[in-house]
Structure formats: C-alpha cells, structure tokens
Coordinates of C-alpha atoms and ligand atoms in Angstrom, one line a residue:
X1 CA -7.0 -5.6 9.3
X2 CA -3.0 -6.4 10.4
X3 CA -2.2 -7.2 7.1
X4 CA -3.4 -3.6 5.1
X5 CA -2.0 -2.1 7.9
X6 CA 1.7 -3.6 7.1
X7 CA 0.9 -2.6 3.8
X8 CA 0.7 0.8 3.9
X9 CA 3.8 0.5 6.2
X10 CA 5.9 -0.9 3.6
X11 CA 4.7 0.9 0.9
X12 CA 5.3 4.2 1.7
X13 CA 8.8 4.0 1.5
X14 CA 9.8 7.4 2.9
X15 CA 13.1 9.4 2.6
X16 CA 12.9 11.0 6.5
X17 CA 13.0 14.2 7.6
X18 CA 12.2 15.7 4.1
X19 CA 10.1 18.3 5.3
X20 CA 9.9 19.4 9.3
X21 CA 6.9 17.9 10.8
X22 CA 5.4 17.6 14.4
X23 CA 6.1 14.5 16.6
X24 CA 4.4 11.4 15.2
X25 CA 3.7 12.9 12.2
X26 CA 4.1 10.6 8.5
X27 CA 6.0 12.0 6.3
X28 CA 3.0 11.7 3.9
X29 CA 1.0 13.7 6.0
X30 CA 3.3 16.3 7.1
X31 CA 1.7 18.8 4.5
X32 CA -1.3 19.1 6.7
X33 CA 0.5 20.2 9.6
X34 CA 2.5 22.8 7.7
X35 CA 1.9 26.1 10.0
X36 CA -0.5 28.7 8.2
X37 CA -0.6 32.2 8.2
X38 CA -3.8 32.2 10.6
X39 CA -1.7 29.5 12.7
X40 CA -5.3 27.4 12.4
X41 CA -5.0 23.6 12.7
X42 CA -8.0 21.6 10.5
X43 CA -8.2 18.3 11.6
X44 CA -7.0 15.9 8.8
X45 CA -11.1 14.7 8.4
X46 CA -12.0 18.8 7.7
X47 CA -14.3 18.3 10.1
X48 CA -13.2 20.9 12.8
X49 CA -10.0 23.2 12.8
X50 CA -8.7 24.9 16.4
X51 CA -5.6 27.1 17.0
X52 CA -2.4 25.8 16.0
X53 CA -0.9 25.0 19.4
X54 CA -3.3 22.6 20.0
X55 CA -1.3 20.0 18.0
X56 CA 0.5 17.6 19.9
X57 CA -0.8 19.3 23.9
X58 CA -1.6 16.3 25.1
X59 CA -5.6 17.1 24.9
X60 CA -7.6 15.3 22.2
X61 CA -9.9 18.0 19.8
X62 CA -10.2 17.0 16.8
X63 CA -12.5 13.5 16.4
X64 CA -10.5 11.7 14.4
X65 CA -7.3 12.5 16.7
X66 CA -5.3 14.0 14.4
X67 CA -4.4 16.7 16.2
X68 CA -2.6 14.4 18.4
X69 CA -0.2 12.5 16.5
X70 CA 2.3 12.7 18.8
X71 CA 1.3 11.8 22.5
X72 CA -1.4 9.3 23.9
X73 CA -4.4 11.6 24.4
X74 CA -6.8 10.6 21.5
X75 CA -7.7 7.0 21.3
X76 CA -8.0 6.6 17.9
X77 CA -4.9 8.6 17.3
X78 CA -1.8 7.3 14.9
X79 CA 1.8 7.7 16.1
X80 CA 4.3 7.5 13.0
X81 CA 8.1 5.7 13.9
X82 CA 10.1 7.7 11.6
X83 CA 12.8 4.6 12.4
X84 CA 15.2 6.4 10.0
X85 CA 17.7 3.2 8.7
X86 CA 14.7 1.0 8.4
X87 CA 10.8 1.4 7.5
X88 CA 8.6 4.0 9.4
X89 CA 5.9 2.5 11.3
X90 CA 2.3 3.0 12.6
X91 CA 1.3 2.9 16.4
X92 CA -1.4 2.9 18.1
X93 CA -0.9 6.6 20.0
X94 CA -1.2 4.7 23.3
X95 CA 1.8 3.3 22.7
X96 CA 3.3 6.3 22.9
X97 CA 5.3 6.9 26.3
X98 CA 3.4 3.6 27.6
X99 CA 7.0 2.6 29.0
X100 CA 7.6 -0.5 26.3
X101 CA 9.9 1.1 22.9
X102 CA 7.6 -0.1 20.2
X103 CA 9.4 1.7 17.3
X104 CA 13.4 0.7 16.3
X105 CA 14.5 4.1 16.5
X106 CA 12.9 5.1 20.5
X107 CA 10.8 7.8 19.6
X108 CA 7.5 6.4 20.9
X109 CA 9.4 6.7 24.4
X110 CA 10.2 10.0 24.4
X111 CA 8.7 11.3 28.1
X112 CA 12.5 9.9 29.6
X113 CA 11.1 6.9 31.2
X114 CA 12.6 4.2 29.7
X115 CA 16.0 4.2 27.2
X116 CA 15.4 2.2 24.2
X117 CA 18.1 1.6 22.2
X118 CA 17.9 2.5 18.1
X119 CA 18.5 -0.8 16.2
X120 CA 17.0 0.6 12.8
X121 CA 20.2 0.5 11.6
X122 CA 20.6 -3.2 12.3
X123 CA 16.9 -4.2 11.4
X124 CA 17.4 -2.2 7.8
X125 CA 20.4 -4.1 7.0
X126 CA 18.5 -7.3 7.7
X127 CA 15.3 -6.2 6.3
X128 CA 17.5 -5.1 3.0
X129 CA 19.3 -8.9 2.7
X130 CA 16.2 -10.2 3.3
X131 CA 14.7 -8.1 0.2
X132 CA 17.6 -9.4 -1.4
X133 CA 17.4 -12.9 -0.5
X134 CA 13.7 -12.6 -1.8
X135 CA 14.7 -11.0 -4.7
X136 CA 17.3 -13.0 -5.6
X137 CA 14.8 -16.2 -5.3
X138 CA 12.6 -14.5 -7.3
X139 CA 14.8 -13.6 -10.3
X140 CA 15.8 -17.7 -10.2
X141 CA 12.5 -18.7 -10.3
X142 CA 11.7 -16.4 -13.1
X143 CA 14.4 -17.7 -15.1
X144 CA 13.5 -21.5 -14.6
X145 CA 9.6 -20.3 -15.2
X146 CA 11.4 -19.1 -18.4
X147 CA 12.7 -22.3 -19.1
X148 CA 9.4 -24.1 -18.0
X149 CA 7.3 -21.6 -20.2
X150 CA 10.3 -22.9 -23.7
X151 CA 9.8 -26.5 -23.3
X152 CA 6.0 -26.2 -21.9
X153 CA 4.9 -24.9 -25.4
X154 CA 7.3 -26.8 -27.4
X155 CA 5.5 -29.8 -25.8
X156 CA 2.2 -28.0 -26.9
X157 CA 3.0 -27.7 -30.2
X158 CA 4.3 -31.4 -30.3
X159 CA 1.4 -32.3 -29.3
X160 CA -0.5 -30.8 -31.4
X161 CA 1.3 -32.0 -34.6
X162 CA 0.9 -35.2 -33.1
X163 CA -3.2 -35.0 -33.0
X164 CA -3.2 -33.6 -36.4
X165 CA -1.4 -36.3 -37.4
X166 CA -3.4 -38.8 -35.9
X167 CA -6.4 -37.3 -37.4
X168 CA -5.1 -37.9 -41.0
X169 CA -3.8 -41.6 -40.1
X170 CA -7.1 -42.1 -38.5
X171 CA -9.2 -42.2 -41.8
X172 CA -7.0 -44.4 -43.2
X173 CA -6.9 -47.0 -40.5
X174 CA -10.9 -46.9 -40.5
X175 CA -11.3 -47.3 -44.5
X176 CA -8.2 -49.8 -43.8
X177 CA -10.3 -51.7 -41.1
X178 CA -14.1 -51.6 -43.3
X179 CA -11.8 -53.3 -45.8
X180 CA -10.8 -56.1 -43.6
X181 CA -14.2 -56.2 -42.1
X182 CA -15.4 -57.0 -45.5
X183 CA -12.4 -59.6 -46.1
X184 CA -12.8 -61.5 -43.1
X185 CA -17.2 -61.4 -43.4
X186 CA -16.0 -62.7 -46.6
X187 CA -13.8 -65.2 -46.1
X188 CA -16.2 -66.6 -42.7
X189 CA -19.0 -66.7 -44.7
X190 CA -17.8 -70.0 -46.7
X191 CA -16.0 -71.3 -43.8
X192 CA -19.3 -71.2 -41.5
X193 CA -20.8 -73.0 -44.1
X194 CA -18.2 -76.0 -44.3
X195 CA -18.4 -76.2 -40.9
X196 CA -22.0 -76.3 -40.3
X197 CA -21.9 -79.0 -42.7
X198 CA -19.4 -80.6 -41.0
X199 CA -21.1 -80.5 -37.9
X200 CA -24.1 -81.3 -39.1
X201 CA -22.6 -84.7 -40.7
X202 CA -21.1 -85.5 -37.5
X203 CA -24.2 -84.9 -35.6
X204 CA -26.0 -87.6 -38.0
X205 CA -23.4 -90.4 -37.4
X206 CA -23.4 -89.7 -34.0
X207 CA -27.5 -90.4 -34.0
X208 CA -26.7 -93.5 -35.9
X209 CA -23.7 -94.9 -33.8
X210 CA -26.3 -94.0 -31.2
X211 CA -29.2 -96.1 -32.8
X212 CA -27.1 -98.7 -33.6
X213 CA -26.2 -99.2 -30.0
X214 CA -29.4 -99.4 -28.8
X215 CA -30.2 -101.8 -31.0
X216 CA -27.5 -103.8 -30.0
X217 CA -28.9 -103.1 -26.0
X218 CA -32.3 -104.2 -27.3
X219 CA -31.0 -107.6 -29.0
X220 CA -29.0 -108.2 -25.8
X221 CA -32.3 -107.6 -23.6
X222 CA -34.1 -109.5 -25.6
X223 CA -31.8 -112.5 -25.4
X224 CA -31.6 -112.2 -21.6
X225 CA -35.4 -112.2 -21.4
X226 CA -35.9 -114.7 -24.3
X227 CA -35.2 -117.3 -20.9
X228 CA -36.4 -120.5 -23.1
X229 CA -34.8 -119.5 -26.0
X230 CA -37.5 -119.5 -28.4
X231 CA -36.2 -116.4 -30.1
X232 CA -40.1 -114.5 -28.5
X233 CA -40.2 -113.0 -25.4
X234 CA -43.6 -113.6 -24.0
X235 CA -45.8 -112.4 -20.6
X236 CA -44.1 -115.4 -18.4
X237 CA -40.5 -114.1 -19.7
X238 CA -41.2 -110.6 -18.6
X239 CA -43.3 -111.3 -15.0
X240 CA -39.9 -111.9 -13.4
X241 CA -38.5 -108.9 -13.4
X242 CA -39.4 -106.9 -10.7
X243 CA -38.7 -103.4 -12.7
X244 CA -41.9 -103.9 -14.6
X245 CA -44.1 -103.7 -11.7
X246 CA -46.8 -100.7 -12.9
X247 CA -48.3 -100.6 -9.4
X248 CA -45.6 -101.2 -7.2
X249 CA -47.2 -104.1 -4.9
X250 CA -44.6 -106.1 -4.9
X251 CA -45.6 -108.6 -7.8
X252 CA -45.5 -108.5 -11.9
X253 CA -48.9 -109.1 -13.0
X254 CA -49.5 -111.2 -16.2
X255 CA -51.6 -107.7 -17.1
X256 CA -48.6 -105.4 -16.2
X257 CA -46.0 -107.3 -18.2
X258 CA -48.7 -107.6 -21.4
X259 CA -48.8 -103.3 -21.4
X260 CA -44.9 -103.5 -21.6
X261 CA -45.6 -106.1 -24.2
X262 CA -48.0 -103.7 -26.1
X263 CA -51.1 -105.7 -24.9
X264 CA -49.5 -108.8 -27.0
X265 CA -48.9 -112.4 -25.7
X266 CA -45.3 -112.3 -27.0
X267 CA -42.9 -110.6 -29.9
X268 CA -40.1 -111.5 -31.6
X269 CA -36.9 -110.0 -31.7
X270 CA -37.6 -107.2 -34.5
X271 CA -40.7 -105.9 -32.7
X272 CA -38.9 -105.9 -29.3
X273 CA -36.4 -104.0 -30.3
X274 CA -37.9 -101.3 -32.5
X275 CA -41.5 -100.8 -30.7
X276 CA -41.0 -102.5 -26.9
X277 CA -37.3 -101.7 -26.0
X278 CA -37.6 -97.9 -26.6
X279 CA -40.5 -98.0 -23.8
X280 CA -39.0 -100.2 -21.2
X281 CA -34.9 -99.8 -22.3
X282 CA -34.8 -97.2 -19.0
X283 CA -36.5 -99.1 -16.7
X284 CA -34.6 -102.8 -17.9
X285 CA -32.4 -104.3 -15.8
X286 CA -30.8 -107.8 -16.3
X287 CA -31.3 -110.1 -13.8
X288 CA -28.5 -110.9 -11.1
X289 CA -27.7 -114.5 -11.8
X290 CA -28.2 -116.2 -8.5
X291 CA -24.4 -117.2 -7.7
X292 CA -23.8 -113.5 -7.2
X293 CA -26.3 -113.0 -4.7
X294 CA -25.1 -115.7 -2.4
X295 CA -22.8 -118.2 -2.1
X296 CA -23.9 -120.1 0.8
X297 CA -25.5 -124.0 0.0
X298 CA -28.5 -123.2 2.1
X299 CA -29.8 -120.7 -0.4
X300 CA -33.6 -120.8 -0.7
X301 CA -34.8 -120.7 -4.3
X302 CA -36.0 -117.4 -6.0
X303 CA -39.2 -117.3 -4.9
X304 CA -42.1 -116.7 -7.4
X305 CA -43.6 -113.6 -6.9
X306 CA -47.2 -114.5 -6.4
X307 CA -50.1 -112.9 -4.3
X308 CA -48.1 -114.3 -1.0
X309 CA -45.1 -112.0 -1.2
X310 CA -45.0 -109.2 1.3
X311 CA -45.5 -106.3 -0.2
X312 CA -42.3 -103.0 -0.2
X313 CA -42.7 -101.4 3.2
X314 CA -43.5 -97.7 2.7
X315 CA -40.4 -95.9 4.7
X316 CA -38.5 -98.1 2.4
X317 CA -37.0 -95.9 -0.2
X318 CA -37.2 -97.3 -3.6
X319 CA -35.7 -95.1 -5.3
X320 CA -32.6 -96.1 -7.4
X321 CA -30.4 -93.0 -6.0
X322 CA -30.5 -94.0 -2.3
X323 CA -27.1 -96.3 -1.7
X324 CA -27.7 -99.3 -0.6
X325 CA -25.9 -100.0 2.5
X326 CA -22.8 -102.7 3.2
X327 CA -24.3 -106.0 4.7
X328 CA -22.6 -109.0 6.6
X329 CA -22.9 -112.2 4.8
X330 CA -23.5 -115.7 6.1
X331 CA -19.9 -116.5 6.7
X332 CA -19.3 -113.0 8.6
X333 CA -17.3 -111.0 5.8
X334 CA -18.3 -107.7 4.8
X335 CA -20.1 -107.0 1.3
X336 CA -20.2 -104.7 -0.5
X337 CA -23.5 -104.0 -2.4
X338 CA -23.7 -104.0 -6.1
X339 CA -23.1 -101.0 -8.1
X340 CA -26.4 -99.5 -9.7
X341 CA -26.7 -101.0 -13.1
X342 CA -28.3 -98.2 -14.6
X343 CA -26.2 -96.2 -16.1
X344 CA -26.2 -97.8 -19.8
X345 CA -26.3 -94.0 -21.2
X346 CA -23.6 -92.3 -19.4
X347 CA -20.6 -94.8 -21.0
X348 CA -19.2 -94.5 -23.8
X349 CA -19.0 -91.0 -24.5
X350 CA -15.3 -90.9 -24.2
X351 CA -14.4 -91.9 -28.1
X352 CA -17.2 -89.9 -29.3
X353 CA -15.2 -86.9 -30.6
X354 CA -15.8 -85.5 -33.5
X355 CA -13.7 -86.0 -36.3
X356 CA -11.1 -83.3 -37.4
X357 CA -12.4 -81.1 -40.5
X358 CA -11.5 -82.5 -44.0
X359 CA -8.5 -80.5 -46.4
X360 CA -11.4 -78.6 -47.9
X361 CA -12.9 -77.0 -45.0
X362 CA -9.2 -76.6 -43.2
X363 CA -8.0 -74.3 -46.1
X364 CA -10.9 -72.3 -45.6
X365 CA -10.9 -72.1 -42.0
X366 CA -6.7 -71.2 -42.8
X367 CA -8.0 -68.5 -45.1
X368 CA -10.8 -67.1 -42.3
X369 CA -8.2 -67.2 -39.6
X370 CA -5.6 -65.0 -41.3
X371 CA -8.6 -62.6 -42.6
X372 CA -9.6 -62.1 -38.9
X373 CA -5.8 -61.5 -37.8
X374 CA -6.1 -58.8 -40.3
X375 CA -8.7 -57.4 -39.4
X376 CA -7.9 -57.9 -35.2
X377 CA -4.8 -56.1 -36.2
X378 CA -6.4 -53.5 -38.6
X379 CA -9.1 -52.8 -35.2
X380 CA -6.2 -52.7 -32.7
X381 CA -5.0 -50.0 -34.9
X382 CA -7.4 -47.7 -34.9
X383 CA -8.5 -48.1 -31.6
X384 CA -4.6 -47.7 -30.4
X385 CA -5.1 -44.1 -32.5
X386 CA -8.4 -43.6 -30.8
X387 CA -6.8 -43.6 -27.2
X388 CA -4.0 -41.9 -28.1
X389 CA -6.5 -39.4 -29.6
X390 CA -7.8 -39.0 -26.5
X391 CA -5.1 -38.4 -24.2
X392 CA -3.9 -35.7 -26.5
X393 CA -7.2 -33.9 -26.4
X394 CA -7.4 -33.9 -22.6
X395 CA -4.0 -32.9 -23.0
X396 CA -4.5 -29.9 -25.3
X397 CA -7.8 -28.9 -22.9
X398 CA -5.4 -28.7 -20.1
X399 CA -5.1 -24.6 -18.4
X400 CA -1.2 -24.6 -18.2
X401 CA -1.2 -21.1 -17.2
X402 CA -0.5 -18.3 -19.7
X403 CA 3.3 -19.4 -21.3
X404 CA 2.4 -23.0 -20.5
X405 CA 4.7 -23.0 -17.8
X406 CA 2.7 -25.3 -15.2
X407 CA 3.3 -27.8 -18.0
X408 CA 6.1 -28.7 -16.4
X409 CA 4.2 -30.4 -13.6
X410 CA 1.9 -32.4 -15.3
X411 CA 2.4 -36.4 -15.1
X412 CA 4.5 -35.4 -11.6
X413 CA 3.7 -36.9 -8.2
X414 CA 4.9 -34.4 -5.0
X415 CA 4.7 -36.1 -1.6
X416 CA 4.5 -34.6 1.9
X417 CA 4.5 -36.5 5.2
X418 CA 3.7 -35.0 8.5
X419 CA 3.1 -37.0 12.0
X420 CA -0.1 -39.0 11.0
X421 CA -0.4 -39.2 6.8
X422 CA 1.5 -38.8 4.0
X423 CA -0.1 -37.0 1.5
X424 CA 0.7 -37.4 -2.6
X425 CA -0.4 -34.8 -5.1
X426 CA -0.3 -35.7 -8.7
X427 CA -0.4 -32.4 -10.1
X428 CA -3.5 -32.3 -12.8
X429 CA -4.7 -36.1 -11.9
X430 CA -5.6 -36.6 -8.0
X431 CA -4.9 -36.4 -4.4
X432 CA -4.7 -38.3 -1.6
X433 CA -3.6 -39.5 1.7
X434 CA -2.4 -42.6 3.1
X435 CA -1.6 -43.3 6.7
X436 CA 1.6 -43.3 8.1
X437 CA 1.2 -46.4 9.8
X438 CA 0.4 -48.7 6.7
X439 CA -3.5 -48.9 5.5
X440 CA -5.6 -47.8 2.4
X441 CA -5.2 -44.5 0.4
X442 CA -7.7 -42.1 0.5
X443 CA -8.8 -40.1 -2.4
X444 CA -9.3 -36.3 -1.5
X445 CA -10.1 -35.7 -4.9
X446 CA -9.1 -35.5 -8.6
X447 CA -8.2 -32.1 -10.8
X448 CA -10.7 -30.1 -11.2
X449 CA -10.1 -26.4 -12.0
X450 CA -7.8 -23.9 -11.4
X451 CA -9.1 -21.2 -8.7
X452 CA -7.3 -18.5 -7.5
X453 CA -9.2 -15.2 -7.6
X454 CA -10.1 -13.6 -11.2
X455 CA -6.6 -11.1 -10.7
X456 CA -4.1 -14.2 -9.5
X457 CA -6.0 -17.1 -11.7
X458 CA -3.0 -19.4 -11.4
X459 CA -2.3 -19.1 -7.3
X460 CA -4.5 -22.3 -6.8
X461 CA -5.9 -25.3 -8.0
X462 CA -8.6 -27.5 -7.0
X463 CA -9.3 -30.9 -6.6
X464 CA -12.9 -32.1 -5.7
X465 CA -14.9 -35.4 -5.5
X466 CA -12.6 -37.1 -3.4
X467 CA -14.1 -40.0 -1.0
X468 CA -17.0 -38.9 1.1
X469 CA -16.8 -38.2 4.8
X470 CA -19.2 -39.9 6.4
X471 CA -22.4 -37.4 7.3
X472 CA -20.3 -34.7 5.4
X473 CA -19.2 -33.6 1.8
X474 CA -16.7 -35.1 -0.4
X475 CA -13.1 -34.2 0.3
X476 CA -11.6 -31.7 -1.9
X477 CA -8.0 -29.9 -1.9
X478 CA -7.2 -26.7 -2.5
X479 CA -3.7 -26.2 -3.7
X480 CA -2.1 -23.0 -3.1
X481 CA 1.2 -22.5 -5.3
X482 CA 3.8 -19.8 -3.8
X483 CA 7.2 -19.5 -6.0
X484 CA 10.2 -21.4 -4.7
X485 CA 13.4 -22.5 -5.9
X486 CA 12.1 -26.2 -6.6
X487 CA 8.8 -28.1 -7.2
X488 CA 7.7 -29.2 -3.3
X489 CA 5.5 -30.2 -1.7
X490 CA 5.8 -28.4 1.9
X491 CA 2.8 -28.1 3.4
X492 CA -0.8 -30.0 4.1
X493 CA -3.7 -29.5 6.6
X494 CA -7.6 -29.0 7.0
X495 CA -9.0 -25.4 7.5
X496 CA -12.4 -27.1 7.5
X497 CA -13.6 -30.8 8.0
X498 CA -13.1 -32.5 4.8
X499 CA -11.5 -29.3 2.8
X500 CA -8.3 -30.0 2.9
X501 CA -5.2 -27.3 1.9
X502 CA -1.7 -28.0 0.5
X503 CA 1.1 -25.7 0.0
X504 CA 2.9 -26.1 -3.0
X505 CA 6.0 -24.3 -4.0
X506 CA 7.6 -24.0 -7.6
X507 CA 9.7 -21.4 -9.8
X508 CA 6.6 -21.3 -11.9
X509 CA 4.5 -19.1 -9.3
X510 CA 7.8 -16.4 -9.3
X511 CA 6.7 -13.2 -10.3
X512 CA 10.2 -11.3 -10.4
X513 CA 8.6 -8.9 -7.5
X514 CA 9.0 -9.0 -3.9
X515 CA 5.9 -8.5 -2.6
X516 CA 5.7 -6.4 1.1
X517 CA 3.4 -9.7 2.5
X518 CA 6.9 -11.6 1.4
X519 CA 9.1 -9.4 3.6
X520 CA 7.2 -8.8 6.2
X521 CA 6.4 -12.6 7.3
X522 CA 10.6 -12.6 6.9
X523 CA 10.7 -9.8 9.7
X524 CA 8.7 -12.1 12.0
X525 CA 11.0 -15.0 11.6
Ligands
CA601 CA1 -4.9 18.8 21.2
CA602 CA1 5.8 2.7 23.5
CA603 CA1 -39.1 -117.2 -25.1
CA604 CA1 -48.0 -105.4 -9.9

C-alpha cells in the first residue's frame, strides 16, 4: 500500500492555500468543505451529513472520518501537510498532535506541545535538485538510447543485406559443390579401380612369396627328417620326434607317425612338401642337436622312446606358452632355456610392403586428389555460408526492443561481485556465477525471453534452464533493467531459492521522465 500512497502524494502537485480550507484539509478536497447556505456538512462518502460545526470538533461522525480531517478523533481519518516549499503530505489523523512533527512545515503539532521547526523550504530545494539530478540523468540516457537506437538499426539493416546476400551466394556454392561432387565421383571412380587392381596384384605375390617359403620350410623339414639321406622320409624318420605324439603318452608310435605320413611307409620330397608338410608344418620342430643340450662328457645317449619311458606327469604343463624356467647345469652356471622355436610365421613380415603404385595409377590418384580438394573446398564453402546463415537469423529473431536500442548490449559480458560469487551476465546468451574463492561456474541460465509486464515489455529479461538445484527447479535469472548513465552491472541476489534477480542499469531503459517512485526512494537516501 506505501507505495500508491506516495503516489498520490507526489502527484498532486498543489499550489497551497488556493482556496480557504479547514485544518488538514487537501487542497483537492477543499471543495467539499466549502460552507453552504444550510451550513450542512456531507461526509465526503455521501453517506451521512451533520451541521457544519461538526468539522474538525474533535468528535468523529461521519464513518469514513472525514469530518475530522484535522485532529485525531476518527481513526481512519486523513490529515493533509500543506508543507508549503515542498510536497503536501498524508497522515494518518493520529499523528496529529501525537507530540512527534511528522509534516516539514509543523502543522500536524499544532495543540502547542512540541515546536517543530519548518524545513519545507530546505527539503523542496533538495527535493527540486534531486528532480533535477534525475532529470538531467534521464535526458543523457535518452540521448545515448538515441545513439544506441542509430547504430542498433543500422546494424539491423547490415545484417540483413548480409543474409540476403548470402542467400543468393548460397545457390551458387551448392550447384558449385554438386559440380565438384560429380568431378571428384568422377575422377575416384578410375582411381579406385587402379588401385584395387593394384592391391589385388600385390595381394597375389604376396600369396606366392608366401607359398614359396613354405616350400622352402617343407624342403628344409624334409631334409632334417630325411636322417639317412635317402631323399624319403619314412615311419622310423618321423617316430623321433616327440611333436608327433597323437596321444600324448610319452612315445611316437610307428601308427602315429604313419597318419602324419598319410597311412604311407614313406614319401619323397614332392609329396612331403605339398600333401604332408601343410598338416604337420605347425606342429614341426627340428630336433636340438645333442651338443646344445649339454656339454658335459657324461652325457647319457638319447634314449629311444619305447614302452619303458615314463610317461608326462599331468600337473606338468605342456603347453608351448608356459616359459620354461632357468636351470643350473652340471658345472654350476646358470642357463638359460631355449627360445620357443615356433614362431616360423611371425618373421619376416618386415620387407613385405607393398610396392608404391605404378606412373599410371599415380596420375590418377594426382587427378582424384586435386578433384577432392575441390570439392573439400567447394563443401567448406557452403557450409561456412550455412553457419553464418545461421547466426544472422538468430540474430534477426532477436527482440531488441522497439528502435533496436538494446542492440547495443548484445555480444557484451557485465560482471558483478559481491562477498561470496561473482556473477557474469552475457546479455542475450547466459548467466552464471562463479565463486569468489576459485571453483566451477555455474549456469543460472541462458536467454530466454524478455518479460516485463504487457505495458513496460522491455523492464526485464529472463534467463531459464540454468543448472538444476538439487530437489528444486532449474536456476533462472530475472533481469531487471533501470536507466543509468552506463551499462552495469550493480546488483545480484535470490528473492527465492534458485530464482535468482540482477539489477542491470543502462541509458537504454531512460524514458526522459522522472518518475515519483524515482524521487521518492531519493528522499529516503
Ligand atoms: Ca466531528
Ligand atoms: Ca505528529
Ligand atoms: Ca630317409
Ligand atoms: Ca603315442
């Protein structure tokens, strides 16, 4: 209520003592207590009248007290300060005489009880720099707004040559880039072809380098088995290797080395190597000659593996992955065991690069290679318009007030820090907070609509979806601009748990006019 109150104070601006009136009386409602020629008194509400003399004699008649405007006796009753130098006021009538001087010029305090001294004069002359301080501040912000409003829709209409601009280039970078798409289609479509053949080449002579060195594995497996040199390798030849054990008791059967040998007493060197060695080449090993296994004179001869020999132990781990463990030898030194020897597939692979393309095939990869660089560059192009195209449209949908004056604060970042945060506001993008202390930002939203009420559209803005409070909503700001000589930041707290409020002055939000709600939170500084 305080604030329509003040209101109506300012407003009616009155030039005193125009017409004689009773005590307490506003000059705006002096007509009603304008002596008739029945000397009858209607109470302002027209509910009741009473003789005239009953104004202001300190008994209350009429119900809505105005027939006491002057003393205490009706408890809803108004006393009017006529404060002449400075602005008339409204009292509550039990102010009146109540001992304290509520109005500047004493005449609430009129019984003799207390003095009060008349500072009207001095509070007018205040009250009247103050008006003029405001106006002042206002006719500055109203030019700069003017300025703001110039290069706000100059920037709109460069802007929007700009888009249509782009919109004309853009055909012609997208017919420009199906052209290239069709070049460099055109130009890969030959080139994937002399590569695949390339490729495909390579991959041949790589199977027959590989063939080849089996082969060559084969013949040398065959000569290490081929023991008595007879250019076969028979059953005998093959039972003393321990690799071709089928059951794994310990022994090579005559049986188990004839199904390596394809159920045949022995084969030459052709058949081993094209129908045996592809079967057995993984499971192959040459033997150790016996030198390497020791050196020491009292070495017992390799024993042959008939039904006597002790059969593998079962926790023994036979697999080929386990490494063997260092032993001592006879004469105390430490040995190392023997690498695994099977590994014949894994070497080799180092020189087996494929060769570089022939002339043919490099001019047309040349040829592809420049058609895709035009056509990479042709793409870039009209993506590059694309996002620009973009930008300007969220530009153009921007609300930059009515002349385009809030313009001017787009693309600007405002900070204010009080004891705990700092908090940024990027007008139009985001806001946030960050302690003061170091630590993460946190988002209290991004733009999302201007939203003062329907007369004063432009007094606020609001930003929403910020991070979420835990077991509440999503922060949100609501901006409130006032006019000021400069864009600032002055202002930031939290009427509500996660609804944050900043206070944001700028030149734009001038209106030229001093409003009463202006001046009067001056008088209470
Ligand atoms: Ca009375
Ligand atoms: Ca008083
Ligand atoms: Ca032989
Ligand atoms: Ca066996």
């Amino acid at each position: 209520m305080l604030p329509k109150l003040i209101l109506i104070c300012c407003l009616a601006v009155i030039t005193s003592g125009s017409i004689p009136r009773p005590r307490g009386v506003a000059d705006s409602n002096a007509s009603h207590y304008q002596p008739n020629s029945e000397n009858v008194f209607v109470c302002i509400d027209g509910s009741q009248s009473f003789p005239y003399t009953y104004v202001n004699d300190d008994y209350c008649d009429c119900a809505d007290g105005s027939d006491e405007p002057g003393t205490s006796a009706c408890p809803n009753g108004k006393f009017t300060c006529t404060n002449i130098g400075h602005r008339p006021l409204i009292v509550p009538a039990s102010r009146v005489n109540d001992g304290v001087c509520d109005c500047c010029d004493g005449t609430d305090e009129y019984s003799g009880n207390i003095a009060c001294v008349n500072t009207c004069n001095e509070l007018g002359k205040k009250h009247k720099e103050e008006v003029e301080r405001i106006m002042k501040l206002q006719e500055e912000g109203v030019r700069k707004k003017k300025e703001f409003a110039e290069s706000g829709k100059k920037m709109k209409e460069e802007k929007k040559a700009r888009l249509e601009q782009l919109q004309a280039d853009r055909e012609a970078a997208e017919t420009e880039r199906q052209e290239m798409e069709a070049k460099k289609d055109e130009a890969e479509a030959p080139e994937k072809e002399a590569k695949d053949r390339h490729q495909k080449a390579w991959d041949e002579e790589k199977a027959r380098r590989s063939a080849e060195k089996d082969a060559a594995a084969g013949m040398t497996a065959f000569n290490e088995l081929d023991s008595n040199n007879d250019n076969f390798v028979d059953v005998l030849e093959m039972v003393v290797h321990n690799e071709f054990d089928i059951d794994s008791n310990g022994v090579v059967s005559e049986e188990e080395a004839k199904e390596h040998l394809e159920e045949v007493e022995k084969v030459d060197q052709d058949t081993f190597v094209s129908k045996i060695w592809p079967n057995v080449k993984q499971i192959y090993k040459p033997l150790v000659p016996e030198e390497a296994q020791s050196d020491g004179e009292a070495s017992p001869p390799a024993e042959p593996q008939g039904e006597t020999a002790t059969p593998p132990t079962p926790e023994t781990p036979s697999s080929s992955t386990a490494t063997p463990l260092p032993s001592i030898s006879a004469d105390g030194t430490l040995v190392s065991p023997d690498p695994p020897t099977n590994d014949v597939q894994t070497q080799d692979d180092s020189d087996e690069k494929m060769p570089d393309y022939d002339d043919e095939t490099k001019v047309l990869i040349e040829a592809a290679d420049v058609a895709r660089n035009s056509f990479n560059a042709a793409d870039e192009k009209l993506k590059s318009i694309d996002r620009e195209i973009s930008s300007l449209q969220s530009y153009m949908n921007l609300d930059f007030g009515n002349e385009e004056e809030f313009s001017v604060l787009k693309d600007q970042c405002f900070e204010y820090t009080d004891r705990e945060y700092t908090y940024k506001l990027c007008v139009y993008e985001r806001a946030s907070q960050r302690p003061k202390s170091g630590g993460s930002e946190t988002s209290l939203g991004t733009w999302g609509r201007w939203s003062g009420p329907e007369n004063d559209r432009y007094s606020s803005q609001l930003y929403e979806r910020g991070q979420n409070c835990w077991n509440g909503p999503d922060r949100s700001v609501k901006v409130h601009f006032k006019c000021g000589p400069e864009n600032q930041l002055t202002n930031a707290y939290e009427p509500s748990r996660c609804e944050y409020a900043f206070d944001f002055i700028t030149p734009v939000s001038c209106s030229g006019k001093v409003s009463p709600l202006d001046t009067h939170a001056h008088d209470e500084l």
